[in-house]
PDB file of C-alpha atoms in Angstrom:
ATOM      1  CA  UNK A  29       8.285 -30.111  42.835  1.00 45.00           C
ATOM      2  CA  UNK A  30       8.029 -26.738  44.450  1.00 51.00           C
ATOM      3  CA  UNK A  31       9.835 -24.895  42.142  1.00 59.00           C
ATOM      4  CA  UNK A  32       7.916 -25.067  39.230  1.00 57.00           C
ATOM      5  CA  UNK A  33       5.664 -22.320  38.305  1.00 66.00           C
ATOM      6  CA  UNK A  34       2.856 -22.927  35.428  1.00 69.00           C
ATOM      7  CA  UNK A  35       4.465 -25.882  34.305  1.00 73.00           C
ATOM      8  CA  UNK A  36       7.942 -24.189  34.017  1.00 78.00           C
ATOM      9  CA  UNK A  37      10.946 -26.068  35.843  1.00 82.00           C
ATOM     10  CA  UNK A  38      13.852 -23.547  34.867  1.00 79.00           C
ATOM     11  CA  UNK A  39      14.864 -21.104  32.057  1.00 82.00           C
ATOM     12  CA  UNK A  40      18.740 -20.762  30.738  1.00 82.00           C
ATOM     13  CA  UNK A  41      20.178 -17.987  28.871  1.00 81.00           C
ATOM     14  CA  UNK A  42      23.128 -16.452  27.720  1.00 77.00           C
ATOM     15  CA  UNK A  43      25.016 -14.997  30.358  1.00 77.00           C
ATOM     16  CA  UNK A  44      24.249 -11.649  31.769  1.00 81.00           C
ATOM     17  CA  UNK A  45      27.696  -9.968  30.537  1.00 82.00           C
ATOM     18  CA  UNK A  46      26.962 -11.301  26.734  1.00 80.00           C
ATOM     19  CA  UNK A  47      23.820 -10.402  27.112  1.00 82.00           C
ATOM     20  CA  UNK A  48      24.538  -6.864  28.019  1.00 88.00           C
ATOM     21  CA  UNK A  49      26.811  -6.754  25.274  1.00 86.00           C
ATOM     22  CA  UNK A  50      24.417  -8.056  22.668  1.00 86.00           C
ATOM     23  CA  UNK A  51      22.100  -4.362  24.396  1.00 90.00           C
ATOM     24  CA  UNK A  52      25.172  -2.421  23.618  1.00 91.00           C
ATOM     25  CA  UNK A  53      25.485  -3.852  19.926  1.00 89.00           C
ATOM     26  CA  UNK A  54      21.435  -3.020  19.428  1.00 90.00           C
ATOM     27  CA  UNK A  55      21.556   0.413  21.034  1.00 93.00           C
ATOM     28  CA  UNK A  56      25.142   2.325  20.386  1.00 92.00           C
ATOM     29  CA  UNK A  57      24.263   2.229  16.363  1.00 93.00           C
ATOM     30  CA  UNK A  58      20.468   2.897  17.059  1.00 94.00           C
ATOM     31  CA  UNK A  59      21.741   5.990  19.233  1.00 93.00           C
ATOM     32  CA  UNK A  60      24.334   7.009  16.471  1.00 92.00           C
ATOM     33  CA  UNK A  61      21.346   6.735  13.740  1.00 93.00           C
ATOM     34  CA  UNK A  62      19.154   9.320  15.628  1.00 93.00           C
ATOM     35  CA  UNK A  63      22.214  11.764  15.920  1.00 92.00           C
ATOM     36  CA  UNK A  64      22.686  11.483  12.566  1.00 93.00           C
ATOM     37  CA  UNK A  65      18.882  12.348  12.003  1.00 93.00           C
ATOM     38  CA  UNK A  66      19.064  15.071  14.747  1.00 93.00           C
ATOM     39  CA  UNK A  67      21.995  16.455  12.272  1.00 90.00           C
ATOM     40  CA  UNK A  68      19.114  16.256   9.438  1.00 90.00           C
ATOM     41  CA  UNK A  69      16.982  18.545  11.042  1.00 88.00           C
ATOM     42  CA  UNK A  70      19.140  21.340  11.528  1.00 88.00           C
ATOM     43  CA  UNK A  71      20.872  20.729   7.943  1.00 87.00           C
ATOM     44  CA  UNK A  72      17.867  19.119   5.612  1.00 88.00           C
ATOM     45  CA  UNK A  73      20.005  18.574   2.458  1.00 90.00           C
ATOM     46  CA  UNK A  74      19.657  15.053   0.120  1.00 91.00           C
ATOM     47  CA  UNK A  75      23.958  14.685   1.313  1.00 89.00           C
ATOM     48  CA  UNK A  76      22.619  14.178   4.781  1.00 89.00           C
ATOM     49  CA  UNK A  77      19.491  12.512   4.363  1.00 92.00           C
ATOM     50  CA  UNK A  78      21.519   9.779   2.270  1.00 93.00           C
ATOM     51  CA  UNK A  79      23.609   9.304   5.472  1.00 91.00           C
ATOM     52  CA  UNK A  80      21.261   9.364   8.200  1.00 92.00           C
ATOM     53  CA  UNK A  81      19.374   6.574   6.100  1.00 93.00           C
ATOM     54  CA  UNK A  82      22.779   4.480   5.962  1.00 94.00           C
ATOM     55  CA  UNK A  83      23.230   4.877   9.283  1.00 94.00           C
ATOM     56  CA  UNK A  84      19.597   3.599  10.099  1.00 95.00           C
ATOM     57  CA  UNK A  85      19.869   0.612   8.196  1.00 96.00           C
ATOM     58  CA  UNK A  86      23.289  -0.594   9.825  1.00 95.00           C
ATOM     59  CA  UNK A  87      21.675   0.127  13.110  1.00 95.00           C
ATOM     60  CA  UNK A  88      19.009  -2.546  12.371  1.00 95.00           C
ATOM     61  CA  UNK A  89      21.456  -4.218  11.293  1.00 94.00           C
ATOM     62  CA  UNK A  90      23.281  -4.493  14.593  1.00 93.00           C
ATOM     63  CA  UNK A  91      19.903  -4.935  16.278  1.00 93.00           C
ATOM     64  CA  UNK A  92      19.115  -7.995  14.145  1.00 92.00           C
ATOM     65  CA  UNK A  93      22.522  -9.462  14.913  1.00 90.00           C
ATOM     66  CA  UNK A  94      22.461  -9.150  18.442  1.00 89.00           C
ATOM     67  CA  UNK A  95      18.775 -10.141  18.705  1.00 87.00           C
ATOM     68  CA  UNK A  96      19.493 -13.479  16.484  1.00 86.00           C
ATOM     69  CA  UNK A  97      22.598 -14.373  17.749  1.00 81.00           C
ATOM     70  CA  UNK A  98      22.877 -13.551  22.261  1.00 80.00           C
ATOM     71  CA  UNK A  99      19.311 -11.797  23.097  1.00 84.00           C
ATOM     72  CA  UNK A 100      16.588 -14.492  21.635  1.00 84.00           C
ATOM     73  CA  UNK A 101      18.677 -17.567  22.465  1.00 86.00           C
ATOM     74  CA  UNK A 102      16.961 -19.933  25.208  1.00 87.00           C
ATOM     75  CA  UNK A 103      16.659 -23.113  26.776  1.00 89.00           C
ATOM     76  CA  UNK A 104      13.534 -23.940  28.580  1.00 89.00           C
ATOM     77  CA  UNK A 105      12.699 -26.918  30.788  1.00 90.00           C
ATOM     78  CA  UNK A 106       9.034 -27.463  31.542  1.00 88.00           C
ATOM     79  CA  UNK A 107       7.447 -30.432  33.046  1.00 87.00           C
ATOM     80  CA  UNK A 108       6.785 -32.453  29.715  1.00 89.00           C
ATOM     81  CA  UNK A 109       8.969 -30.976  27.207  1.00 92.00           C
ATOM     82  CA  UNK A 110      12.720 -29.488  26.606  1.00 93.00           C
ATOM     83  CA  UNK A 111      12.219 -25.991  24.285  1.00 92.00           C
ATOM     84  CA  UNK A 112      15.255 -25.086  22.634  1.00 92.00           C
ATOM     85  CA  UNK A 113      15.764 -21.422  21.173  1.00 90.00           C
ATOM     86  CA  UNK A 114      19.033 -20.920  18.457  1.00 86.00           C
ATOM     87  CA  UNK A 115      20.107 -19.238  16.369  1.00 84.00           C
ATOM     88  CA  UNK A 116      19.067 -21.086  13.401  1.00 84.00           C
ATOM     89  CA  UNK A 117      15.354 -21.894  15.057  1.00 87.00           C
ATOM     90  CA  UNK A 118      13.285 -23.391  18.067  1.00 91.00           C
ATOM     91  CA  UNK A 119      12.717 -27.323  18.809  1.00 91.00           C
ATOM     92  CA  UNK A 120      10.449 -28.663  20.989  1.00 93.00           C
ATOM     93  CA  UNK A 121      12.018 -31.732  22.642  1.00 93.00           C
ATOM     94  CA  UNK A 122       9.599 -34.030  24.537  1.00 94.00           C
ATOM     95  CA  UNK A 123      11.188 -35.694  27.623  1.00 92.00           C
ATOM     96  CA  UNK A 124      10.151 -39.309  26.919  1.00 93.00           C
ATOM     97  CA  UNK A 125      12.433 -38.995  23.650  1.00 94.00           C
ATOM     98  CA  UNK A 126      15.515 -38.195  25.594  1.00 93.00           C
ATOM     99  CA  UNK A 127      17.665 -40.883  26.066  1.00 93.00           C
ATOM    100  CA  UNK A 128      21.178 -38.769  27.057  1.00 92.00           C
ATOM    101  CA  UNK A 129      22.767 -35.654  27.436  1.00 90.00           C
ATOM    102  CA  UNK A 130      26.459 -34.526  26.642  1.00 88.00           C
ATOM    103  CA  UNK A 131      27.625 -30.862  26.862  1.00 83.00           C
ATOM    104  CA  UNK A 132      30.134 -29.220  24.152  1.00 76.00           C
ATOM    105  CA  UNK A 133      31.379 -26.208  22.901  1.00 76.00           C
ATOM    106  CA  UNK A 134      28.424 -25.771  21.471  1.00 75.00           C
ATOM    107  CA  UNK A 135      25.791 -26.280  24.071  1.00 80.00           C
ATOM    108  CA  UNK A 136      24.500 -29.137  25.989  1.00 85.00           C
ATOM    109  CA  UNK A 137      23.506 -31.846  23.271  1.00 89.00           C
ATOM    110  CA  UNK A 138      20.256 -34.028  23.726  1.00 92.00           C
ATOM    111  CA  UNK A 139      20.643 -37.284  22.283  1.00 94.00           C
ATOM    112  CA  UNK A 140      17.258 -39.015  21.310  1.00 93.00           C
ATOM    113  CA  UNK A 141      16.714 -42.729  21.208  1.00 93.00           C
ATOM    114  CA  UNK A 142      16.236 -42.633  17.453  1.00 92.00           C
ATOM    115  CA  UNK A 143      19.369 -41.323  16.849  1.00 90.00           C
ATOM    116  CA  UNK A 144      18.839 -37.597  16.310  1.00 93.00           C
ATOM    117  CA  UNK A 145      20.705 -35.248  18.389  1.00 90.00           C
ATOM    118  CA  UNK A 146      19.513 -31.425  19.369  1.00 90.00           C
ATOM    119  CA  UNK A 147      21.735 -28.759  20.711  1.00 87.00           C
ATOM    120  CA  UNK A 148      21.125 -26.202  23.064  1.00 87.00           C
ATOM    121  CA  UNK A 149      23.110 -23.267  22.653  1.00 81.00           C
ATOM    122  CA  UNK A 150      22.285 -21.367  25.791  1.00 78.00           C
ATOM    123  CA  UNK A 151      24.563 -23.334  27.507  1.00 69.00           C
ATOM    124  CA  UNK A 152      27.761 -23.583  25.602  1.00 61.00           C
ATOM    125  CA  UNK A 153      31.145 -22.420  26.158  1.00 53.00           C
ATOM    126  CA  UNK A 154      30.615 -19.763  23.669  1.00 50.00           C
ATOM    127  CA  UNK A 155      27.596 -18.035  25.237  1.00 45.00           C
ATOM    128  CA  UNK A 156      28.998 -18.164  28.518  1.00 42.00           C
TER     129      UNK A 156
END
């Protein structure tokens, strides 16, 4: 195999487009925060200091959000094991467990031979 580097076959995310979005939705709050502190500085009253700490909270907020849900969301192939990021957590998959694979709304699905079934998100309908 010449295309694998440190053990590493390929690496799937979300697509570029959601990804950019899921920037966007991180840094247009973050960006409105810091105006509303810049407004702080040149008007230091308790009326403004209340807001610009609102507005920092639902800016990590956002950032959270988009970090959980488009920006942290993987799927990793590597020579001896499938390592699947989601929303809801990682699993490490090891290749000799695999038995099939099905793709979904939801992601591609690895089936196990003892029954249990993983999905990878990175490469649903949904994330593009």
């Amino acid at each position: 195999m010449d295309d694998v580097r440190d053990g590493v076959i390929g690496v799937w995310r979300v697509s570029r487009s959601d990804r950019l979005g899921g920037y966007l939705l991180a840094v247009g709050p973050a960006c409105g925060s810091l105006l509303t502190w810049w407004g702080v500085l040149s008007h230091p009253d308790r009326e403004n200091v209340d807001s610009a700490g609102t507005a920092t909270a639902v800016a990590l907020g956002f950032a959270l959000f988009a970090w959980w849900l488009l920006l942290r969301v993987r799927l990793e192939f590597t020579t001896d094991m499938i390592v699947m990021s989601n929303p809801w957590g990682t699993q490490r998959l090891p290749w000799s467990r695999v038995s099939a694979v099905t793709l979904g709304n939801w992601g591609a699905r690895f089936h196990t031979k003892d029954g249990f079934t993983y999905t990878a998100y990175a490469l649903s309908d949904l994330a593009g």
